[in-house]
Short mmCIF file of C-alpha atoms and ligand atoms in Angstrom, two decimals:
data_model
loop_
_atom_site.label_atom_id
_atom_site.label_comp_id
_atom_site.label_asym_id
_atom_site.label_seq_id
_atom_site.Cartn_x
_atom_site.Cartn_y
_atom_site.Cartn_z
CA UNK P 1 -28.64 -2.85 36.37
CA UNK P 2 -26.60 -4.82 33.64
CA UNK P 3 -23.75 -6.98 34.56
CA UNK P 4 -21.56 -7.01 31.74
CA UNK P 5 -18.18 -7.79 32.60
CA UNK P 6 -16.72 -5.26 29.73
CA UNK P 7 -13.04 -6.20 30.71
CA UNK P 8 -13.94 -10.08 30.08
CA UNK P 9 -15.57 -9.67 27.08
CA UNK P 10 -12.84 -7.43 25.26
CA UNK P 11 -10.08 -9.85 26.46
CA UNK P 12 -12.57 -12.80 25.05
CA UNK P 13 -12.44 -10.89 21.96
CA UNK P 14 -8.31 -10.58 21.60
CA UNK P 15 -7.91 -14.49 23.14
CA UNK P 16 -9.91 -15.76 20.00
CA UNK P 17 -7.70 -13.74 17.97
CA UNK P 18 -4.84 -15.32 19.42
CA UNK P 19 -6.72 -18.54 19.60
CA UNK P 20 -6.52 -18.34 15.39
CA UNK P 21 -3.16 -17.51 15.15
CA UNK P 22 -3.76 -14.15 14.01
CA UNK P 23 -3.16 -12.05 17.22
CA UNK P 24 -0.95 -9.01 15.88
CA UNK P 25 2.31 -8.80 17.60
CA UNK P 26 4.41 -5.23 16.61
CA UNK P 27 7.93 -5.55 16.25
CA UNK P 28 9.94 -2.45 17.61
CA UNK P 29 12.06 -1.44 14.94
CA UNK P 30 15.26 1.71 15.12
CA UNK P 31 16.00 2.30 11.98
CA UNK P 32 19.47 4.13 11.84
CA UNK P 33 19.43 6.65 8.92
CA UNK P 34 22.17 5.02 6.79
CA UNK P 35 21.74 1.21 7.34
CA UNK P 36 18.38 0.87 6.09
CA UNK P 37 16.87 -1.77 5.18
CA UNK P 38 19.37 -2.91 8.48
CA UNK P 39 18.01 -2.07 11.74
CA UNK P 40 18.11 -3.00 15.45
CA UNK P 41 14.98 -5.10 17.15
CA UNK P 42 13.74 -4.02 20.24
CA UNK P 43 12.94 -7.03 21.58
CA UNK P 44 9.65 -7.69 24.53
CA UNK P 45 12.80 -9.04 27.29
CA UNK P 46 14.87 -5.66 26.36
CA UNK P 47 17.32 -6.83 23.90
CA UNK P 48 18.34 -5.34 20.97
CA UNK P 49 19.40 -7.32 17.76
CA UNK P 50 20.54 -6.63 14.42
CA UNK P 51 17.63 -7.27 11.64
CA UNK P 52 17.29 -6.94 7.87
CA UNK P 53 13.96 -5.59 7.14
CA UNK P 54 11.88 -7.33 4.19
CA UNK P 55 8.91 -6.18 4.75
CA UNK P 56 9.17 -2.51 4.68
CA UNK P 57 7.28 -0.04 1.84
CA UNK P 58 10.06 2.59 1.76
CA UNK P 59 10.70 0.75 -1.55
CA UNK P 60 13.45 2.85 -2.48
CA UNK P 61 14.67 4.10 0.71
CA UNK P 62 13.25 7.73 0.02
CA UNK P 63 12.93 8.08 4.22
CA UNK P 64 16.42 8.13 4.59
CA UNK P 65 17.34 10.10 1.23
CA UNK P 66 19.66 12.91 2.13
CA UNK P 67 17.73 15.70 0.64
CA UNK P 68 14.76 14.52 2.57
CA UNK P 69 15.65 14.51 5.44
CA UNK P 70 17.39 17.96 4.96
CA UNK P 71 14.36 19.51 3.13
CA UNK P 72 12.21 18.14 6.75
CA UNK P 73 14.78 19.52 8.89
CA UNK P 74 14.65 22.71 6.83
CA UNK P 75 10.97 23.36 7.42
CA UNK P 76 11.24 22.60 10.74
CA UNK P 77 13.27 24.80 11.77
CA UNK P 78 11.71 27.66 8.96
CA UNK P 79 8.25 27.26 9.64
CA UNK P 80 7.95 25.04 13.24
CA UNK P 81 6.30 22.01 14.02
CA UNK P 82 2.60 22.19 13.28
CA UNK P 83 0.73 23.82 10.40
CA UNK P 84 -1.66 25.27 13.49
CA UNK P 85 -4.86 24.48 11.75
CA UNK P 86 -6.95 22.98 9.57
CA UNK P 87 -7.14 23.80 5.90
CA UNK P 88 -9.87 26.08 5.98
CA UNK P 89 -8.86 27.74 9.15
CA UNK P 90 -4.91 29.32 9.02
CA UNK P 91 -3.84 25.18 8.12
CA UNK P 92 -3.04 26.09 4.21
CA UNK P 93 0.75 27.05 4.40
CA UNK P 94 3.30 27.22 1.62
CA UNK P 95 4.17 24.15 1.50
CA UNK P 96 0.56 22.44 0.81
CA UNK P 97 0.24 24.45 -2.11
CA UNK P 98 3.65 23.40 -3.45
CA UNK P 99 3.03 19.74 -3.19
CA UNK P 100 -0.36 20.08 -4.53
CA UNK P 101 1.13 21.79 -7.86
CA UNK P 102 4.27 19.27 -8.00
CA UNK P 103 1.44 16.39 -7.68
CA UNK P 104 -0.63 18.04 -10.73
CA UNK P 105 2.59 18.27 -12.80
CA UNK P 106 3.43 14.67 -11.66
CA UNK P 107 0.00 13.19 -12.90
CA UNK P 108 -0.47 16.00 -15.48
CA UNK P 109 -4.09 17.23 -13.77
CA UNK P 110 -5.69 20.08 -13.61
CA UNK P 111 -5.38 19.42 -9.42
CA UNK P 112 -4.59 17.40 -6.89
CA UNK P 113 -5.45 17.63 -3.06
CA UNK P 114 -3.13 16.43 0.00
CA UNK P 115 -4.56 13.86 2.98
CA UNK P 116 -3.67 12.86 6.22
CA UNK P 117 -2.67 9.34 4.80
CA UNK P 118 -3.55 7.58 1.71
CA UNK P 119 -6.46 5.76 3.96
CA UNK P 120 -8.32 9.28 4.75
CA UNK P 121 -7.92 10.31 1.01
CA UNK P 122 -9.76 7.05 -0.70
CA UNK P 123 -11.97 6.84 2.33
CA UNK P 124 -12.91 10.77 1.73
CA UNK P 125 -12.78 10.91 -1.78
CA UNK P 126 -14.35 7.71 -2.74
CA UNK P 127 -17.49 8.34 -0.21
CA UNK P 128 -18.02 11.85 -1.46
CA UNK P 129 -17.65 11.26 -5.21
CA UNK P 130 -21.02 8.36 -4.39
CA UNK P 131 -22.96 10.20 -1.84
CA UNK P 132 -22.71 13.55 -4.73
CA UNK P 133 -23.75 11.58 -7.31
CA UNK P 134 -27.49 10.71 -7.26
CA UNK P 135 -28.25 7.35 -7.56
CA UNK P 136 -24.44 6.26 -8.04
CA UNK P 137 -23.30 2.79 -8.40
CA UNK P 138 -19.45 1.93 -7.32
CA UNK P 139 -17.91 -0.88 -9.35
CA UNK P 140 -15.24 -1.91 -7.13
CA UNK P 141 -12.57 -4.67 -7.60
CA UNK P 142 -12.67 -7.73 -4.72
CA UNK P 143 -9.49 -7.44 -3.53
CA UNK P 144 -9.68 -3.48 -3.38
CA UNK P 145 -8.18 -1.93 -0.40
CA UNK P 146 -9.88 -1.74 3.11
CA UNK P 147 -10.06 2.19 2.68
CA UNK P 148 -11.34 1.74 -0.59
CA UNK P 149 -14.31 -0.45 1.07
CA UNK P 150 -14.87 1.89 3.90
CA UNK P 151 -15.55 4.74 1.73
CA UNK P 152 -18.02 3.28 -0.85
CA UNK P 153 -19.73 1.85 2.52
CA UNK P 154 -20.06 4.64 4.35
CA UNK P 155 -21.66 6.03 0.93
CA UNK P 156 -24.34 4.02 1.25
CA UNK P 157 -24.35 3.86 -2.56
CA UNK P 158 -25.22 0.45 -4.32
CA UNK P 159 -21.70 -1.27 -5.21
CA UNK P 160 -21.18 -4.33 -7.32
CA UNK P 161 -17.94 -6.26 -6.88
CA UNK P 162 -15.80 -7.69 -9.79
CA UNK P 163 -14.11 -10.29 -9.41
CA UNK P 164 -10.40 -9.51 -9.20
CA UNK P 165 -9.28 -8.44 -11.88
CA UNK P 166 -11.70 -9.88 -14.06
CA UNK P 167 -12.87 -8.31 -17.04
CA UNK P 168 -15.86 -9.86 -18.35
CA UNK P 169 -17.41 -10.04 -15.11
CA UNK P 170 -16.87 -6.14 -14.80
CA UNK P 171 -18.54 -5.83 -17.79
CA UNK P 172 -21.39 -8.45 -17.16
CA UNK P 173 -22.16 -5.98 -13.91
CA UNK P 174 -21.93 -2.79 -16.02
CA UNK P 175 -23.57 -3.61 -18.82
CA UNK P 176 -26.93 -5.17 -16.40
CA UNK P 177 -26.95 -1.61 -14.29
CA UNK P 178 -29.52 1.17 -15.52
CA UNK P 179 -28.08 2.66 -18.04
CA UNK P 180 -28.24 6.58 -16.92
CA UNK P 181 -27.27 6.00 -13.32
CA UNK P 182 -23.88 7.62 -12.58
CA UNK P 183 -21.17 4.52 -12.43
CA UNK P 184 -17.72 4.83 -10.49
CA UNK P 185 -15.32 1.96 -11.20
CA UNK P 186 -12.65 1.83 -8.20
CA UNK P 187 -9.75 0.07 -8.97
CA UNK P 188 -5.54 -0.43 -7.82
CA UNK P 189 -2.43 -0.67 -10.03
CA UNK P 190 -0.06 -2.65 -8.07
CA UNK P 191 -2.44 -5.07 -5.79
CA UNK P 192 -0.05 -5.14 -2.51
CA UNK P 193 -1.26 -8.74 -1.45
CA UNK P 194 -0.77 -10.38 -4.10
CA UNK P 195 2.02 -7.92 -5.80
CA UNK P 196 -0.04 -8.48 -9.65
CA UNK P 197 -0.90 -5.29 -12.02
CA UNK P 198 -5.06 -4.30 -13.20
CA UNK P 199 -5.35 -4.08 -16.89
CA UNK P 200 -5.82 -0.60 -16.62
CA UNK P 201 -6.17 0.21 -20.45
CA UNK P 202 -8.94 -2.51 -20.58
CA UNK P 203 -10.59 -1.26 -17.62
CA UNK P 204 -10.87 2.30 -19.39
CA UNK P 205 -12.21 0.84 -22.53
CA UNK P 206 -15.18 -0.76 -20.43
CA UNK P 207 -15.38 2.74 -18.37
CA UNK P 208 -15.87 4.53 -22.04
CA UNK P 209 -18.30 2.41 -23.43
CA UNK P 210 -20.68 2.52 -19.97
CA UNK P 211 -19.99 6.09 -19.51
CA UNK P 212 -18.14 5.08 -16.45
CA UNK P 213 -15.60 7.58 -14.40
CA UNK P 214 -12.42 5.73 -13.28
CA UNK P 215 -10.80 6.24 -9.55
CA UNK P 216 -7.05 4.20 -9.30
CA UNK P 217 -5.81 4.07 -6.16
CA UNK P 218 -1.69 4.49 -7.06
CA UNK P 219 -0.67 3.50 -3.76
CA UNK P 220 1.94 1.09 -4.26
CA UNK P 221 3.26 2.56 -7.44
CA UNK P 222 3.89 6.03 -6.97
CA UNK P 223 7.34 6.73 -7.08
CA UNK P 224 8.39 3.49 -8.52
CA UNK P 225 6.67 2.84 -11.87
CA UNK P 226 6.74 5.64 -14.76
CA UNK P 227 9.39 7.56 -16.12
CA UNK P 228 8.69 10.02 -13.83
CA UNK P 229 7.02 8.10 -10.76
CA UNK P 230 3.66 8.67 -11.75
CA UNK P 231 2.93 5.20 -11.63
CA UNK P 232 1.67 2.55 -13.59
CA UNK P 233 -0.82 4.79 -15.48
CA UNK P 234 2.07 7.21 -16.57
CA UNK P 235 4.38 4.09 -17.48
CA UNK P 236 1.57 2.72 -19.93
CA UNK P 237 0.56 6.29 -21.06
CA UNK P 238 -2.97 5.98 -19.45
CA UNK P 239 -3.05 8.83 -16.98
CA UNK P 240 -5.49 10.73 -18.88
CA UNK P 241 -7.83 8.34 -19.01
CA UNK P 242 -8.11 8.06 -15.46
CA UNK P 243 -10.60 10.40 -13.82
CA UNK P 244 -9.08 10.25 -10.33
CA UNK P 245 -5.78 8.82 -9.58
CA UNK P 246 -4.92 8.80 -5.74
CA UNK P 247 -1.75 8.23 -4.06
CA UNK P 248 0.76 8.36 -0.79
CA UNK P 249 3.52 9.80 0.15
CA UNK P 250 3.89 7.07 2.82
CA UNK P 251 4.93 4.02 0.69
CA UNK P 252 8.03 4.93 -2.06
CA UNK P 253 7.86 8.58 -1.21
CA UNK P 254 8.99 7.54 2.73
CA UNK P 255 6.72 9.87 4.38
CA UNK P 256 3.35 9.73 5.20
CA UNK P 257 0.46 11.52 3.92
CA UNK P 258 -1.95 10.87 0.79
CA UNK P 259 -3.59 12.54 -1.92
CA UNK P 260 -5.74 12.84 -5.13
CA UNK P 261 -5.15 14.23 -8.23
CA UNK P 262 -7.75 14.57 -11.33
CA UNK P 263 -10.11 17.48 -13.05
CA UNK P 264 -10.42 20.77 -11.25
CA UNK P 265 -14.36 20.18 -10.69
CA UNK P 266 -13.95 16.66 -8.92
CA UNK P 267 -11.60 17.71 -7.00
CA UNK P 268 -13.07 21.04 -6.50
CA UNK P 269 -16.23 19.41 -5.14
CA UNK P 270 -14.31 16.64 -2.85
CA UNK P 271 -12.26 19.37 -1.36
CA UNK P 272 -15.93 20.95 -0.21
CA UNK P 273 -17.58 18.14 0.78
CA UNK P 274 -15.21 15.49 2.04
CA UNK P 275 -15.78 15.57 6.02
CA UNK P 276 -12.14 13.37 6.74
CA UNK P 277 -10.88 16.40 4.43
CA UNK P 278 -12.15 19.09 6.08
CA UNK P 279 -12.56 18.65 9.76
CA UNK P 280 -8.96 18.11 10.70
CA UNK P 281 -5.57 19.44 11.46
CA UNK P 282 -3.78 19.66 7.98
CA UNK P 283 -0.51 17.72 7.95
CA UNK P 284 2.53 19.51 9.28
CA UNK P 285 5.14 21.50 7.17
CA UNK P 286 8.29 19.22 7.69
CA UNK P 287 6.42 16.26 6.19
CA UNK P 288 4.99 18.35 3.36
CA UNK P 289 8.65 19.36 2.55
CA UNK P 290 9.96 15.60 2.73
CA UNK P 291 7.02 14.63 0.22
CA UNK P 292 8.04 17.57 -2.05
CA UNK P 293 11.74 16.69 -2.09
CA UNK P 294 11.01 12.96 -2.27
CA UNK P 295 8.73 13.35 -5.39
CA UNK P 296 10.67 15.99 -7.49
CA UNK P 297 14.12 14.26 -7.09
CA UNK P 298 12.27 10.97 -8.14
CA UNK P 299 10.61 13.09 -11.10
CA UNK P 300 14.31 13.02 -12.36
CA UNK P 301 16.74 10.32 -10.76
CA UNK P 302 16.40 6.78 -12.06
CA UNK P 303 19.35 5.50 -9.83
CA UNK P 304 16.59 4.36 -7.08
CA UNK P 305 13.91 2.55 -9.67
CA UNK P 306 16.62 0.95 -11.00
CA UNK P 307 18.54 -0.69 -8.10
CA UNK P 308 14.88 -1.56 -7.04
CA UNK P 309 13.90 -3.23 -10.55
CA UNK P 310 17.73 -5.12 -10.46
CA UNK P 311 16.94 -6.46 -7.06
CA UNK P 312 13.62 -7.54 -7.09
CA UNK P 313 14.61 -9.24 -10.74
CA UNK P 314 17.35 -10.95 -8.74
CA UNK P 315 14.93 -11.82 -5.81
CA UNK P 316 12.45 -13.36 -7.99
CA UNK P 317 15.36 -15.06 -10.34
CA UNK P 318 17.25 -16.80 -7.35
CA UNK P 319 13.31 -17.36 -5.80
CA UNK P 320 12.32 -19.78 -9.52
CA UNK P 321 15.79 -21.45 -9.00
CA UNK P 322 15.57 -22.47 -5.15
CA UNK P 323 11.61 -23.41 -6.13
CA UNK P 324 9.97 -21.45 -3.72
CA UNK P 325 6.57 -21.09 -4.32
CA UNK P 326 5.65 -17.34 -5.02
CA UNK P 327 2.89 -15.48 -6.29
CA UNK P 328 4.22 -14.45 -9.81
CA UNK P 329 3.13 -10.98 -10.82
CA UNK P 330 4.62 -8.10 -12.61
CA UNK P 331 4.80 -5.90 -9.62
CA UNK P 332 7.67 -5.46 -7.31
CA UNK P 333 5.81 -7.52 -4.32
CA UNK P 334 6.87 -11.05 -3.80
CA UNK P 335 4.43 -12.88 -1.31
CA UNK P 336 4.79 -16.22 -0.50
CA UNK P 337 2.13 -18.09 0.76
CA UNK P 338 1.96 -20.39 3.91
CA UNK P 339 -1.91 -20.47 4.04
CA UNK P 340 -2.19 -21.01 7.43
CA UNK P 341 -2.33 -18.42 10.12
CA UNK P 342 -0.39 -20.25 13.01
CA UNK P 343 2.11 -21.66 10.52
CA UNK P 344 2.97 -18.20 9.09
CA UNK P 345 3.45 -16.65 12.40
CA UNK P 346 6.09 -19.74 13.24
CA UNK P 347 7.78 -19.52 10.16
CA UNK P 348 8.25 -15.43 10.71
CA UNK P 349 9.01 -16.09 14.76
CA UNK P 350 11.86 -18.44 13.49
CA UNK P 351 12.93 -15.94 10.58
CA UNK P 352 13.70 -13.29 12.87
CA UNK P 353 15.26 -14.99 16.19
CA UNK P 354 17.58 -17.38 14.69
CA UNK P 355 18.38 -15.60 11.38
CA UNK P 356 17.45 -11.75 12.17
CA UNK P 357 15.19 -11.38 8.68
CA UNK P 358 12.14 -9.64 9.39
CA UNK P 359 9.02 -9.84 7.68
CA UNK P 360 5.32 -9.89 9.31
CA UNK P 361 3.25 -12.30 8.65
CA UNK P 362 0.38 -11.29 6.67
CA UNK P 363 -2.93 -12.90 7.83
CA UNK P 364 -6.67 -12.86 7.61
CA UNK P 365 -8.86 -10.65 7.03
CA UNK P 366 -6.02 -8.68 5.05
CA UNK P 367 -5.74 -11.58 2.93
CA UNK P 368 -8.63 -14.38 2.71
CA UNK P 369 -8.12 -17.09 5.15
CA UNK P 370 -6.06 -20.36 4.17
CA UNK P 371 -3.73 -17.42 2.04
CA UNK P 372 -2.02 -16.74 4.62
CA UNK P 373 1.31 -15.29 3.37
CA UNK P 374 4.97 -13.73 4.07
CA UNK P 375 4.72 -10.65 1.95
CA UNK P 376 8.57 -9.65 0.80
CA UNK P 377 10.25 -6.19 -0.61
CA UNK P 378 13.10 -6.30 -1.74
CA UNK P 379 14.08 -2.44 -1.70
CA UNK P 380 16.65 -0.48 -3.70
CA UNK P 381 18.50 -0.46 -0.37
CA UNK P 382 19.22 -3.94 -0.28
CA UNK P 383 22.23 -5.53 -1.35
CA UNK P 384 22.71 -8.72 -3.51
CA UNK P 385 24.41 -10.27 -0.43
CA UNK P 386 21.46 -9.03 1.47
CA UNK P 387 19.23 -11.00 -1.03
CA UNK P 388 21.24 -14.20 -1.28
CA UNK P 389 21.58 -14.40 2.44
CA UNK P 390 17.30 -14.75 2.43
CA UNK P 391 17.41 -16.71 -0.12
CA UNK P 392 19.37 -19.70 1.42
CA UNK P 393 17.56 -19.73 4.78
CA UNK P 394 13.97 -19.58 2.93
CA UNK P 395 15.11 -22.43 0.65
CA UNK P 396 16.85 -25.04 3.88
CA UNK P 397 13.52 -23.64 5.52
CA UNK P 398 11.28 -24.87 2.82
CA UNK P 399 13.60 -27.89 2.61
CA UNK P 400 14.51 -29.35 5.64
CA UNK P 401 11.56 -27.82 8.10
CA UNK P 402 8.34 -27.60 5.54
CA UNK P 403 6.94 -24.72 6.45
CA UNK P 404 4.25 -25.97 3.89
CA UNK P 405 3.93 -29.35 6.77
CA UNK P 406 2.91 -27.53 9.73
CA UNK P 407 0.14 -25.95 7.09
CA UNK P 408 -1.36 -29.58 6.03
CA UNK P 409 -1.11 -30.73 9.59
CA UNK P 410 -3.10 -27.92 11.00
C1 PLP J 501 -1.33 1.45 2.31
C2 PLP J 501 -2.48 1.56 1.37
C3 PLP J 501 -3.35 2.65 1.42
C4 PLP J 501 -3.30 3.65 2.53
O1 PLP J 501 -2.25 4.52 2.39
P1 PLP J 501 -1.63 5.22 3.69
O2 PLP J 501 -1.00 6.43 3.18
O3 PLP J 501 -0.70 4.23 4.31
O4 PLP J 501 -2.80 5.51 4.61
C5 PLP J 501 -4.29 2.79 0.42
N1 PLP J 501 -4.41 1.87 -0.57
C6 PLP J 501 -3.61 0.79 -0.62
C7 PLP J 501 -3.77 -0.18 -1.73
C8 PLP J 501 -2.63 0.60 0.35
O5 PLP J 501 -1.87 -0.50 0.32
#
């Protein structure tokens, strides 16, 4: 008979978590349609307290958009609460189809197929497009996405990864694989860690010359980037030289949900074979209706990519002149990095109780360890007093306490 003590050894397993500094502690938000990015803090003893939310991927505030939440109530009431199936079997309603042709229009495709989340669909598509292809190598950038990584994995196809970002070592790997094995690069737009942009057009030269296909995960730029929110592929005029561009309605769209979009034969094939596709409830009508709404009024308004773009230039502006040390991209991401679990986890405890700004701390292994870093969004909600008001604590913070200290003394 074994005596394992299960209950000890899975609390041994959190303590050590907590032990690093990287326990995960969820902070129970109400958001109040209408004073987003404001909310109210449940807190562990009961108490509720007014926060400002900088950490939040409804980057323009499209959860609490009128029409959205209007077009959701809408189906609800129309069509009821569950799509009562899964795609295959009775789960295909009206409103799947609608959001699979505004998606197709959106990344001008041939077609595009909806997800659970934006996780299932790289996770499904990337694994099928490998295990289809005989012999297939996946090219895949090192500071890809966990989905990303779970789907080449559970491939079991041979994958090579690039150094972020890094051209010539991309090609060095490409140009040193057999030359008639079927290559897949997998790459992002917007990195969210680190909030810089792939040089896409570069990355579909190499794909060209190596006979590569080319899957962008769009995640963090739907919406947002593009004259149309299309992303950063449609804002540099490189959508069609993407084979497979995925997305989510979760992130600027302020739903959930995720999805694909590329030739009708890729997607034909991913739709037949992709098990997290297949076998499982299809996602429910009101949140299908909130994507559609959410995508087609961002198709035409500007007013929401621009507040963003003015207050993430302000952010960043009012960020060089208080000298706080953040990771300069070109994306709409500011992190700023502690690089030290413990540390970042004080400086965020002490952000929201005394000065009610929230923002999770963002530790290993979703960043590398000693990177550990406050990850900030400044959303089209926010106001410039909103912005200022972060400002001035992180710069006295920085200042007077050095949150960088507690770092080189741990
Ligand atoms: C959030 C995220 C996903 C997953 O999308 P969900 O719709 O939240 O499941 C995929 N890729 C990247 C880069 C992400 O940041």
């Amino acid at each position: 008979m074994s005596d394992i003590d299960y209950n000890a050894f899975f609390e041994q397993k959190v303590s050590e978590l907590k032990d690093e500094g990287r326990y995960r502690v969820f902070m129970t938000m109400e958001r109040i349609v209408g004073k987003f990015p404001h909310a109210v803090w449940h807190t562990e003893n009961g108490e509720e307290k007014d926060v400002t939310i900088w950490c939040s991927n409804d980057y323009l505030g499209m959860g609490h958009h009128p029409k959205v939440i209007k077009a959701v109530q809408d189906a609800a009431a129309h069509s009821g609460a569950g799509a009562g199936g899964t795609r295959n079997i009775s789960g295909t309603t009206i409103y799947h189809t609608q959001v699979e042709e505004s998606l197709k229009d959106l990344h001008n495709k041939e077609a595009a197929l909806v997800f659970s989340s934006g996780y299932v669909a790289n996770e499904g598509a990337l694994s099928t497009l490998a295990k289809l292809l005989p012999g297939c190598i996946v090219f895949s950038d090192s500071l890809n996405h966990a989905s990303m990584i779970h789907g080449i994995k559970s491939s079991r196809c041979a994958k090579y990864v690039y150094q972020h970002n890094d051209l010539e070592h991309l090609e060095k790997l490409l140009s040193e694989a057999p030359k008639d094995a079927p290559k897949v690069i997998a790459f992002e737009s917007v990195y969210s860690m680190d909030g810089d942009i792939a040089p896409i057009e570069e990355i579909c030269d190499i794909a060209d010359k190596y006979n590569a296909m080319t899957y962008l995960d769009e995640v963090h730029a739907v919406g947002i980037y593009g004259p149309r929110g299309g992303g950063v592929a449609e804002e540099r005029g490189l959508m069609d030289r993407i084979d497979i561009i995925e997305g989510t309605f979760g992130k600027a769209y302020g739903l959930m949900g995720g999805f694909i979009t590329g030739k009708a034969s890729v997607i034909d094939a991913i739709r037949s074979y992709a098990s997290g596709f297949i076998f499982t409830t299809s996602l429910p009508p009101a949140v299908l209706a909130g994507a559609l709404a959410s995508i087609e009024h961002l198709k035409t308004s500007r007013l929401e990519r621009e507040r963003q773009k003015r207050n993430v230039a302000y952010m960043k502006e009012l960020f060089e002149k208080a000298e706080l040390p953040y990771m300069k991209g070109d994306s709409h991401i500011v992190p700023l990095v502690v690089g030290d679990a413990k540390c970042c986890k004080q400086v965020t405890d002490i952000l929201i109780n005394q000065f009610g700004l929230y923002v999770q701390p963002i530790n290993y292994p979703t960043v590398p360890k000693g990177t550990e870093r406050l990850r900030l969004t400044a959303t089209a909600a926010h106001s410039i007093e909103d912005i200022e008001r972060l400002t001035n604590v992180l710069e006295d913070m920085w200042r007077n306490t050095h949150m960088f200290a507690y770092a080189s003394a741990a």
